[in-house]
mmCIF file of C-alpha atoms in Angstrom:
data_model
loop_
_atom_site.group_PDB
_atom_site.id
_atom_site.type_symbol
_atom_site.label_atom_id
_atom_site.label_comp_id
_atom_site.label_asym_id
_atom_site.label_seq_id
_atom_site.Cartn_x
_atom_site.Cartn_y
_atom_site.Cartn_z
ATOM 1 C CA MET A 285 2.231 -13.334 25.635
ATOM 2 C CA SER A 286 -0.004 -12.038 22.855
ATOM 3 C CA LYS A 287 1.325 -11.602 19.336
ATOM 4 C CA PRO A 288 1.897 -8.187 17.769
ATOM 5 C CA VAL A 289 -0.947 -7.302 15.401
ATOM 6 C CA ILE A 290 -0.873 -5.832 11.905
ATOM 7 C CA GLU A 291 -4.381 -4.786 10.919
ATOM 8 C CA ILE A 292 -5.644 -3.875 7.474
ATOM 9 C CA SER A 293 -8.922 -1.952 7.347
ATOM 10 C CA PRO A 294 -11.016 -0.659 4.431
ATOM 11 C CA ASP A 295 -10.315 3.000 5.244
ATOM 12 C CA GLY A 296 -6.640 2.486 6.125
ATOM 13 C CA GLY A 297 -7.271 3.917 9.579
ATOM 14 C CA ARG A 298 -5.617 1.141 11.594
ATOM 15 C CA SER A 299 -2.095 2.463 10.996
ATOM 16 C CA PRO A 300 -0.318 -0.774 10.017
ATOM 17 C CA LEU A 301 2.850 1.321 9.505
ATOM 18 C CA PRO A 302 3.142 3.460 12.666
ATOM 19 C CA ALA A 303 6.280 5.281 11.478
ATOM 20 C CA LEU A 304 4.128 6.825 8.774
ATOM 21 C CA ASN A 305 2.045 8.503 11.480
ATOM 22 C CA ILE A 306 5.080 10.352 12.860
ATOM 23 C CA LEU A 307 7.244 11.236 9.848
ATOM 24 C CA PRO A 308 4.810 13.808 8.356
ATOM 25 C CA SER A 309 4.772 15.736 11.655
ATOM 26 C CA LEU A 310 8.456 16.151 12.501
ATOM 27 C CA LYS A 311 9.494 19.159 14.556
ATOM 28 C CA ASN A 312 10.951 21.974 12.485
ATOM 29 C CA GLY A 313 14.728 21.886 12.337
ATOM 30 C CA LEU A 314 15.056 18.458 13.929
ATOM 31 C CA SER A 315 16.284 16.757 10.759
ATOM 32 C CA TYR A 316 19.607 17.610 9.108
ATOM 33 C CA HIS A 317 18.654 16.054 5.769
ATOM 34 C CA GLU A 318 19.247 19.227 3.760
ATOM 35 C CA GLN A 319 22.680 19.814 5.279
ATOM 36 C CA ARG A 320 23.506 16.164 4.532
ATOM 37 C CA ASP A 321 22.227 16.417 0.933
ATOM 38 C CA SER A 322 19.530 13.851 1.582
ATOM 39 C CA ARG A 323 15.801 13.551 0.977
ATOM 40 C CA HIS A 324 13.376 14.395 3.748
ATOM 41 C CA PRO A 325 12.969 11.315 6.001
ATOM 42 C CA LEU A 326 9.330 10.988 4.924
ATOM 43 C CA GLY A 327 10.398 10.988 1.278
ATOM 44 C CA ILE A 328 12.947 8.231 1.894
ATOM 45 C CA TYR A 329 10.343 6.156 3.716
ATOM 46 C CA ASN A 330 7.586 6.643 1.146
ATOM 47 C CA LEU A 331 9.845 5.653 -1.755
ATOM 48 C CA SER A 332 11.168 2.629 0.120
ATOM 49 C CA ILE A 333 7.687 1.375 1.010
ATOM 50 C CA ALA A 334 6.477 1.971 -2.546
ATOM 51 C CA ARG A 335 9.392 0.000 -4.002
ATOM 52 C CA ILE A 336 9.091 -3.008 -1.737
ATOM 53 C CA CYS A 337 5.290 -3.174 -2.026
ATOM 54 C CA ASP A 338 5.524 -2.882 -5.804
ATOM 55 C CA LYS A 339 7.843 -5.895 -6.026
ATOM 56 C CA VAL A 340 5.794 -8.008 -3.597
ATOM 57 C CA ALA A 341 2.554 -7.117 -5.405
ATOM 58 C CA LYS A 342 3.964 -7.961 -8.838
ATOM 59 C CA CYS A 343 5.314 -11.263 -7.552
ATOM 60 C CA ALA A 344 1.868 -11.992 -6.080
ATOM 61 C CA ASP A 345 0.289 -11.257 -9.471
ATOM 62 C CA LYS A 346 2.658 -13.732 -11.150
ATOM 63 C CA LEU A 347 1.899 -16.350 -8.503
ATOM 64 C CA GLU A 348 -1.829 -15.941 -9.012
ATOM 65 C CA ALA A 349 -1.298 -16.359 -12.757
ATOM 66 C CA TYR A 350 0.728 -19.509 -12.016
ATOM 67 C CA TRP A 351 -2.100 -21.062 -10.012
ATOM 68 C CA GLN A 352 -4.668 -20.094 -12.606
ATOM 69 C CA VAL A 353 -2.768 -21.510 -15.615
ATOM 70 C CA SER A 354 -1.285 -24.576 -13.868
ATOM 71 C CA SER A 355 -4.801 -25.989 -13.480
ATOM 72 C CA SER A 356 -4.924 -26.467 -17.260
ATOM 73 C CA LEU A 357 -3.264 -29.530 -18.802
ATOM 74 C CA ASP A 358 -2.621 -27.610 -22.032
ATOM 75 C CA SER A 359 -0.740 -24.723 -20.512
ATOM 76 C CA MET A 360 2.852 -25.935 -19.994
ATOM 77 C CA ASP A 361 4.349 -23.177 -22.147
ATOM 78 C CA ASN A 362 2.439 -20.548 -20.179
ATOM 79 C CA VAL A 363 3.477 -22.149 -16.888
ATOM 80 C CA ASN A 364 7.145 -22.042 -17.904
ATOM 81 C CA VAL A 365 6.882 -18.342 -18.750
ATOM 82 C CA VAL A 366 5.185 -17.525 -15.445
ATOM 83 C CA GLN A 367 7.739 -19.561 -13.489
ATOM 84 C CA GLY A 368 10.535 -17.438 -14.947
ATOM 85 C CA GLU A 369 8.674 -14.261 -14.009
ATOM 86 C CA ILE A 370 8.131 -15.527 -10.457
ATOM 87 C CA ILE A 371 11.875 -16.084 -10.071
ATOM 88 C CA ASP A 372 12.610 -12.588 -11.382
ATOM 89 C CA TYR A 373 10.202 -10.900 -8.969
ATOM 90 C CA LEU A 374 11.293 -13.018 -5.998
ATOM 91 C CA GLU A 375 14.843 -11.795 -6.596
ATOM 92 C CA LEU A 376 13.695 -8.194 -6.991
ATOM 93 C CA THR A 377 11.710 -8.521 -3.759
ATOM 94 C CA MET A 378 14.833 -9.709 -1.942
ATOM 95 C CA TYR A 379 16.829 -6.744 -3.235
ATOM 96 C CA ALA A 380 14.067 -4.269 -2.319
ATOM 97 C CA ALA A 381 13.780 -5.764 1.173
ATOM 98 C CA ALA A 382 17.544 -5.524 1.721
ATOM 99 C CA GLU A 383 17.493 -1.922 0.504
ATOM 100 C CA HIS A 384 14.615 -1.145 2.897
ATOM 101 C CA VAL A 385 16.929 -1.898 5.819
ATOM 102 C CA ASP A 386 19.500 0.512 4.378
ATOM 103 C CA ASP A 387 16.766 3.120 3.891
ATOM 104 C CA LEU A 388 15.730 2.953 7.554
ATOM 105 C CA GLU A 389 19.325 3.438 8.634
ATOM 106 C CA GLU A 390 19.598 6.383 6.233
ATOM 107 C CA ILE A 391 16.484 7.915 7.803
ATOM 108 C CA ALA A 392 18.050 7.588 11.252
ATOM 109 C CA LYS A 393 21.229 9.326 10.047
ATOM 110 C CA THR A 394 19.292 12.413 8.949
ATOM 111 C CA PHE A 395 18.645 13.278 12.612
ATOM 112 C CA TYR A 396 22.369 13.676 13.305
ATOM 113 C CA LYS A 397 24.864 16.204 11.969
ATOM 114 C CA SER A 398 27.441 13.586 10.971
ATOM 115 C CA ASP A 399 27.854 9.847 10.420
ATOM 116 C CA ARG A 400 30.154 9.767 13.435
ATOM 117 C CA GLU A 401 27.483 11.274 15.684
ATOM 118 C CA SER A 402 24.916 8.843 14.296
ATOM 119 C CA ALA A 403 27.192 5.838 14.821
ATOM 120 C CA SER A 404 27.731 6.752 18.483
ATOM 121 C CA SER A 405 24.016 7.200 19.234
ATOM 122 C CA ALA A 406 22.456 4.650 21.588
ATOM 123 C CA ASP A 407 19.077 5.295 19.943
ATOM 124 C CA VAL A 408 20.455 4.369 16.516
ATOM 125 C CA ARG A 409 22.054 1.231 17.936
ATOM 126 C CA LEU A 410 18.695 0.178 19.381
ATOM 127 C CA LEU A 411 17.065 0.711 15.986
ATOM 128 C CA LYS A 412 19.720 -1.373 14.235
ATOM 129 C CA LYS A 413 19.284 -4.145 16.785
ATOM 130 C CA ALA A 414 15.530 -4.174 16.190
ATOM 131 C CA ILE A 415 15.845 -4.459 12.403
ATOM 132 C CA LYS A 416 18.756 -6.926 12.485
ATOM 133 C CA PRO A 417 16.605 -10.045 11.757
ATOM 134 C CA LEU A 418 15.639 -8.735 8.319
ATOM 135 C CA ARG A 419 19.183 -7.686 7.515
ATOM 136 C CA ASP A 420 20.502 -11.116 8.491
ATOM 137 C CA GLU A 421 17.910 -13.176 6.615
ATOM 138 C CA ILE A 422 17.170 -11.163 3.490
ATOM 139 C CA SER A 423 20.645 -9.732 2.984
ATOM 140 C CA ASN A 424 22.162 -13.219 3.114
ATOM 141 C CA PHE A 425 19.844 -14.306 0.307
ATOM 142 C CA ALA A 426 20.456 -11.195 -1.781
ATOM 143 C CA ASN A 427 24.229 -11.218 -1.285
ATOM 144 C CA THR A 428 24.515 -14.908 -2.155
ATOM 145 C CA ILE A 429 22.639 -14.328 -5.414
ATOM 146 C CA LYS A 430 24.637 -11.206 -6.310
ATOM 147 C CA HIS A 431 28.119 -12.134 -5.143
ATOM 148 C CA ALA A 432 28.365 -15.936 -4.742
ATOM 149 C CA HIS A 433 26.667 -17.163 -7.918
ATOM 150 C CA GLY A 434 23.656 -18.400 -5.966
ATOM 151 C CA ARG A 435 20.637 -19.012 -8.165
ATOM 152 C CA LEU A 436 17.022 -19.019 -7.115
ATOM 153 C CA ARG A 437 15.254 -22.263 -8.106
ATOM 154 C CA LEU A 438 11.623 -23.305 -7.824
ATOM 155 C CA TYR A 439 10.245 -26.500 -6.330
ATOM 156 C CA GLU A 440 6.714 -27.702 -6.993
ATOM 157 C CA THR A 441 4.622 -30.688 -6.013
ATOM 158 C CA ASP A 442 0.982 -31.660 -6.465
ATOM 159 C CA PHE A 443 -1.017 -31.846 -3.254
ATOM 160 C CA HIS A 444 -4.350 -33.699 -3.185
ATOM 161 C CA HIS A 445 -6.523 -32.631 -0.283
ATOM 162 C CA ASP A 446 -10.204 -33.317 0.414
ATOM 163 C CA GLY A 447 -11.199 -33.373 -3.265
ATOM 164 C CA HIS A 448 -8.927 -30.495 -4.262
ATOM 165 C CA THR A 449 -5.636 -30.675 -6.143
ATOM 166 C CA LEU A 450 -3.206 -27.792 -5.848
ATOM 167 C CA ARG A 451 0.345 -27.491 -7.120
ATOM 168 C CA VAL A 452 2.187 -26.009 -4.136
ATOM 169 C CA LEU A 453 5.249 -23.951 -4.939
ATOM 170 C CA GLY A 454 8.465 -23.399 -3.027
ATOM 171 C CA PHE A 455 11.973 -22.169 -3.715
ATOM 172 C CA PHE A 456 15.576 -22.508 -2.632
ATOM 173 C CA ILE A 457 18.872 -20.778 -3.338
ATOM 174 C CA GLU A 458 21.169 -23.069 -5.276
ATOM 175 C CA GLY A 459 24.729 -23.698 -4.168
ATOM 176 C CA TRP A 460 27.562 -26.122 -4.891
ATOM 177 C CA VAL A 461 27.538 -29.014 -2.410
ATOM 178 C CA ASP A 462 29.704 -32.163 -2.513
ATOM 179 C CA GLY A 463 30.342 -32.085 -6.245
ATOM 180 C CA GLY A 464 26.910 -31.012 -7.430
ATOM 181 C CA VAL A 465 24.251 -28.334 -7.215
ATOM 182 C CA ALA A 466 21.813 -28.447 -4.314
ATOM 183 C CA PRO A 467 20.107 -26.085 -1.871
ATOM 184 C CA HIS A 468 22.819 -23.777 -0.517
ATOM 185 C CA ARG A 469 24.595 -25.417 2.423
ATOM 186 C CA VAL A 470 24.517 -22.325 4.667
ATOM 187 C CA LEU A 471 21.259 -20.638 3.658
ATOM 188 C CA HIS A 472 19.299 -23.886 3.911
ATOM 189 C CA SER A 473 20.949 -25.381 6.975
ATOM 190 C CA GLY A 474 18.947 -26.792 9.859
ATOM 191 C CA GLY A 475 16.667 -28.884 7.666
ATOM 192 C CA LYS A 476 15.198 -25.912 5.797
ATOM 193 C CA ALA A 477 15.724 -27.213 2.267
ATOM 194 C CA VAL A 478 12.652 -25.640 0.641
ATOM 195 C CA LEU A 479 10.794 -22.429 1.536
ATOM 196 C CA SER A 480 7.234 -21.478 0.608
ATOM 197 C CA VAL A 481 6.957 -18.649 -1.914
ATOM 198 C CA THR A 482 3.828 -17.201 -0.308
ATOM 199 C CA SER A 483 5.248 -17.529 3.207
ATOM 200 C CA PHE A 484 8.355 -15.649 2.061
ATOM 201 C CA LEU A 485 6.303 -12.763 0.632
ATOM 202 C CA TRP A 486 4.202 -12.552 3.785
ATOM 203 C CA ASN A 487 7.446 -12.585 5.760
ATOM 204 C CA VAL A 488 8.770 -9.584 3.831
ATOM 205 C CA LEU A 489 5.529 -7.648 4.324
ATOM 206 C CA THR A 490 5.475 -8.609 8.003
ATOM 207 C CA TYR A 491 9.041 -7.383 8.436
ATOM 208 C CA VAL A 492 8.024 -4.062 6.870
ATOM 209 C CA GLY A 493 5.340 -3.724 9.533
ATOM 210 C CA GLU A 494 7.658 -4.787 12.364
ATOM 211 C CA MET A 495 10.399 -2.430 11.222
ATOM 212 C CA SER A 496 7.915 0.418 10.995
ATOM 213 C CA VAL A 497 7.222 -0.173 14.684
ATOM 214 C CA ALA A 498 10.979 -0.102 15.362
ATOM 215 C CA LEU A 499 11.377 3.150 13.409
ATOM 216 C CA ALA A 500 8.397 4.704 15.222
ATOM 217 C CA GLU A 501 9.955 3.750 18.561
ATOM 218 C CA PHE A 502 13.230 5.375 17.482
ATOM 219 C CA LEU A 503 11.416 8.567 16.462
ATOM 220 C CA THR A 504 9.583 8.582 19.786
ATOM 221 C CA ARG A 505 12.823 8.152 21.758
ATOM 222 C CA ILE A 506 14.419 11.166 20.069
ATOM 223 C CA LYS A 507 11.167 13.166 20.490
ATOM 224 C CA ALA A 508 10.875 13.737 16.750
ATOM 225 C CA CYS A 509 7.405 15.263 17.022
ATOM 226 C CA ASP A 510 4.837 16.378 19.552
ATOM 227 C CA PRO A 511 2.594 13.418 20.518
ATOM 228 C CA GLY A 512 -0.524 15.548 20.283
ATOM 229 C CA ILE A 513 -0.175 16.088 16.529
ATOM 230 C CA VAL A 514 0.414 12.464 15.505
ATOM 231 C CA GLU A 515 -2.436 11.222 13.308
ATOM 232 C CA ALA A 516 -3.281 7.818 11.854
ATOM 233 C CA ARG A 517 -2.287 7.781 8.190
ATOM 234 C CA ASP A 518 -3.736 5.773 5.351
ATOM 235 C CA THR A 519 -1.329 3.307 3.748
ATOM 236 C CA SER A 520 -3.146 2.295 0.591
ATOM 237 C CA ILE A 521 -0.197 0.664 -1.192
ATOM 238 C CA PHE A 522 0.551 -1.548 1.830
ATOM 239 C CA ARG A 523 -3.136 -2.460 2.138
ATOM 240 C CA LYS A 524 -3.430 -3.323 -1.566
ATOM 241 C CA THR A 525 -0.319 -5.498 -1.392
ATOM 242 C CA ALA A 526 -1.660 -7.431 1.605
ATOM 243 C CA ILE A 527 -4.930 -8.021 -0.253
ATOM 244 C CA LYS A 528 -3.023 -9.437 -3.235
ATOM 245 C CA LEU A 529 -1.222 -11.873 -0.931
ATOM 246 C CA ALA A 530 -4.498 -12.863 0.742
ATOM 247 C CA ARG A 531 -5.695 -14.056 -2.683
ATOM 248 C CA LEU A 532 -2.996 -16.771 -2.632
ATOM 249 C CA PRO A 533 -2.742 -20.118 -0.795
ATOM 250 C CA LEU A 534 -1.391 -19.806 2.735
ATOM 251 C CA TYR A 535 1.175 -22.456 3.657
ATOM 252 C CA SER A 536 4.768 -23.065 4.635
ATOM 253 C CA PHE A 537 7.287 -25.791 3.882
ATOM 254 C CA ASP A 538 10.445 -25.991 6.005
ATOM 255 C CA ASP A 539 10.287 -22.276 6.852
ATOM 256 C CA ASP A 540 8.667 -20.713 9.901
ATOM 257 C CA HIS A 541 5.541 -18.902 8.768
ATOM 258 C CA PRO A 542 5.415 -15.229 9.866
ATOM 259 C CA PHE A 543 1.854 -15.705 11.137
ATOM 260 C CA ASP A 544 3.381 -17.784 13.933
ATOM 261 C CA ARG A 545 4.938 -14.615 15.410
ATOM 262 C CA VAL A 546 2.613 -11.814 14.186
ATOM 263 C CA LYS A 547 -1.166 -11.802 13.874
ATOM 264 C CA TRP A 548 -2.544 -10.293 10.677
ATOM 265 C CA VAL A 549 -6.121 -9.011 10.806
ATOM 266 C CA LEU A 550 -7.859 -8.188 7.533
ATOM 267 C CA SER A 551 -11.084 -6.269 8.189
ATOM 268 C CA LEU A 552 -13.008 -6.515 4.931
ATOM 269 C CA ASP A 553 -15.973 -4.534 3.707
ATOM 270 C CA ASP A 554 -17.885 -5.763 0.641
ATOM 271 C CA LYS A 555 -15.478 -4.045 -1.750
ATOM 272 C CA LEU A 556 -12.332 -5.480 -0.153
ATOM 273 C CA ALA A 557 -13.955 -8.909 0.131
ATOM 274 C CA GLY A 558 -14.535 -8.856 -3.613
ATOM 275 C CA GLU A 559 -10.925 -7.847 -4.227
ATOM 276 C CA THR A 560 -9.709 -10.656 -1.957
ATOM 277 C CA ASN A 561 -11.724 -13.482 -3.511
ATOM 278 C CA SER A 562 -9.516 -15.332 -6.017
ATOM 279 C CA GLY A 563 -11.236 -18.705 -5.775
ATOM 280 C CA ILE A 564 -7.825 -20.376 -5.344
ATOM 281 C CA TYR A 565 -7.872 -23.218 -2.826
ATOM 282 C CA GLY A 566 -6.045 -22.296 0.374
ATOM 283 C CA SER A 567 -6.571 -18.537 0.035
ATOM 284 C CA LEU A 568 -8.359 -16.305 2.544
ATOM 285 C CA LEU A 569 -11.899 -16.719 1.198
ATOM 286 C CA THR A 570 -11.427 -20.270 -0.168
ATOM 287 C CA SER A 571 -9.712 -21.677 2.878
ATOM 288 C CA TRP A 572 -8.150 -25.083 3.391
ATOM 289 C CA SER A 573 -10.404 -27.897 4.520
ATOM 290 C CA LYS A 574 -9.831 -29.040 8.092
ATOM 291 C CA SER A 575 -9.476 -32.592 6.760
ATOM 292 C CA GLY A 576 -6.353 -34.443 7.827
ATOM 293 C CA ASP A 577 -6.315 -36.558 4.672
ATOM 294 C CA GLY A 578 -3.873 -35.483 2.011
ATOM 295 C CA LYS A 579 -1.339 -36.980 -0.356
ATOM 296 C CA PHE A 580 1.357 -35.761 -2.700
ATOM 297 C CA GLY A 581 1.824 -36.389 -6.390
ATOM 298 C CA GLY A 582 5.036 -35.966 -8.336
ATOM 299 C CA PHE A 583 7.535 -33.238 -7.517
ATOM 300 C CA ARG A 584 9.775 -31.101 -9.712
ATOM 301 C CA LEU A 585 12.985 -29.249 -8.878
ATOM 302 C CA LEU A 586 13.492 -26.653 -11.570
ATOM 303 C CA TYR A 587 17.270 -26.652 -11.901
ATOM 304 C CA ALA A 588 18.897 -25.105 -14.975
ATOM 305 C CA GLY A 589 21.672 -26.803 -16.935
ATOM 306 C CA ASP A 590 24.996 -25.012 -17.440
ATOM 307 C CA GLY A 591 26.552 -27.242 -20.093
ATOM 308 C CA ILE A 592 28.987 -28.990 -17.746
ATOM 309 C CA THR A 593 27.410 -29.898 -14.382
ATOM 310 C CA ARG A 594 26.136 -33.480 -14.261
ATOM 311 C CA THR A 595 25.059 -33.853 -10.641
ATOM 312 C CA PHE A 596 21.853 -32.278 -9.351
ATOM 313 C CA LYS A 597 20.881 -33.175 -5.802
ATOM 314 C CA ILE A 598 17.284 -34.159 -5.105
ATOM 315 C CA ALA A 599 15.787 -32.073 -2.307
ATOM 316 C CA ASN A 600 12.319 -32.253 -0.819
ATOM 317 C CA PRO A 601 10.777 -30.273 2.023
ATOM 318 C CA THR A 602 10.341 -32.168 5.257
ATOM 319 C CA LYS A 603 6.806 -30.880 5.788
ATOM 320 C CA LEU A 604 3.881 -28.914 4.379
ATOM 321 C CA ASP A 605 2.033 -26.795 6.929
ATOM 322 C CA LEU A 606 -1.385 -25.533 5.824
ATOM 323 C CA LYS A 607 -2.056 -22.217 7.530
ATOM 324 C CA HIS A 608 -5.557 -21.090 8.469
ATOM 325 C CA TRP A 609 -6.549 -17.474 9.000
ATOM 326 C CA GLU A 610 -7.502 -16.850 12.622
#
């Protein structure tokens, strides 16, 4: 079975977010958003996409700065500053992703006169089932940070590969385990102690694409617009965010990389190729060597002291998987 495809093109004509093709062309009177004191469904969607892409893009910028400054031996202060900013934007990305799920459910509600009617709709239930993976994964992270004193911590290790040295970066959500702090027992169960930061961001962007398909299917089921007037819509903010991620190394630790389930295609003209070229080893245009020789240097778990805790569990990923663009 072939993978679903998310394609980014220079002119934005490949419709990576199919829901955006339908929402501007809704039938008159189909939505009850005004009676329900809500934004137009397109407005909800546009704001939600803008928010989540903004957070992913800013986190990508901080990660690129991390890889640029960490190559200098005299830049520890700068690295520490950037690490703090990466943590902040990873958290904000989690919150924006969790809110995106809520936004899609809010969009679905606008097509029904009441919450009760919406809750009883088989079409809404199918939509919720389709977007459940994001709610389960991202919401668990966000809720643990907000309500269970979970803290996001970075993990880094030096990787020497075919003449290149790169400090690969991961993260985990801290929890209290057997008398000390360690990767959260529930969130990091099943041997998934450390997750790749770039894999996580690609996962969020991939979920946005997958959920757009689910929303488009919902809109099609309820006959939200006439098929003949649906047009491919440019999605510049989504395209620009994907390009920022393509400038970063592509790898996973203990997590399943989203490229294993969805194929991303970046069709680049000369302008986009220039915007994609960061020169960072492992990125789209400076890809990993196919060499099987590699070794690790020292590793660092960036815990934070609290003035009383004395036990900090050592955690390492079980693997590093270098991902190659197809």
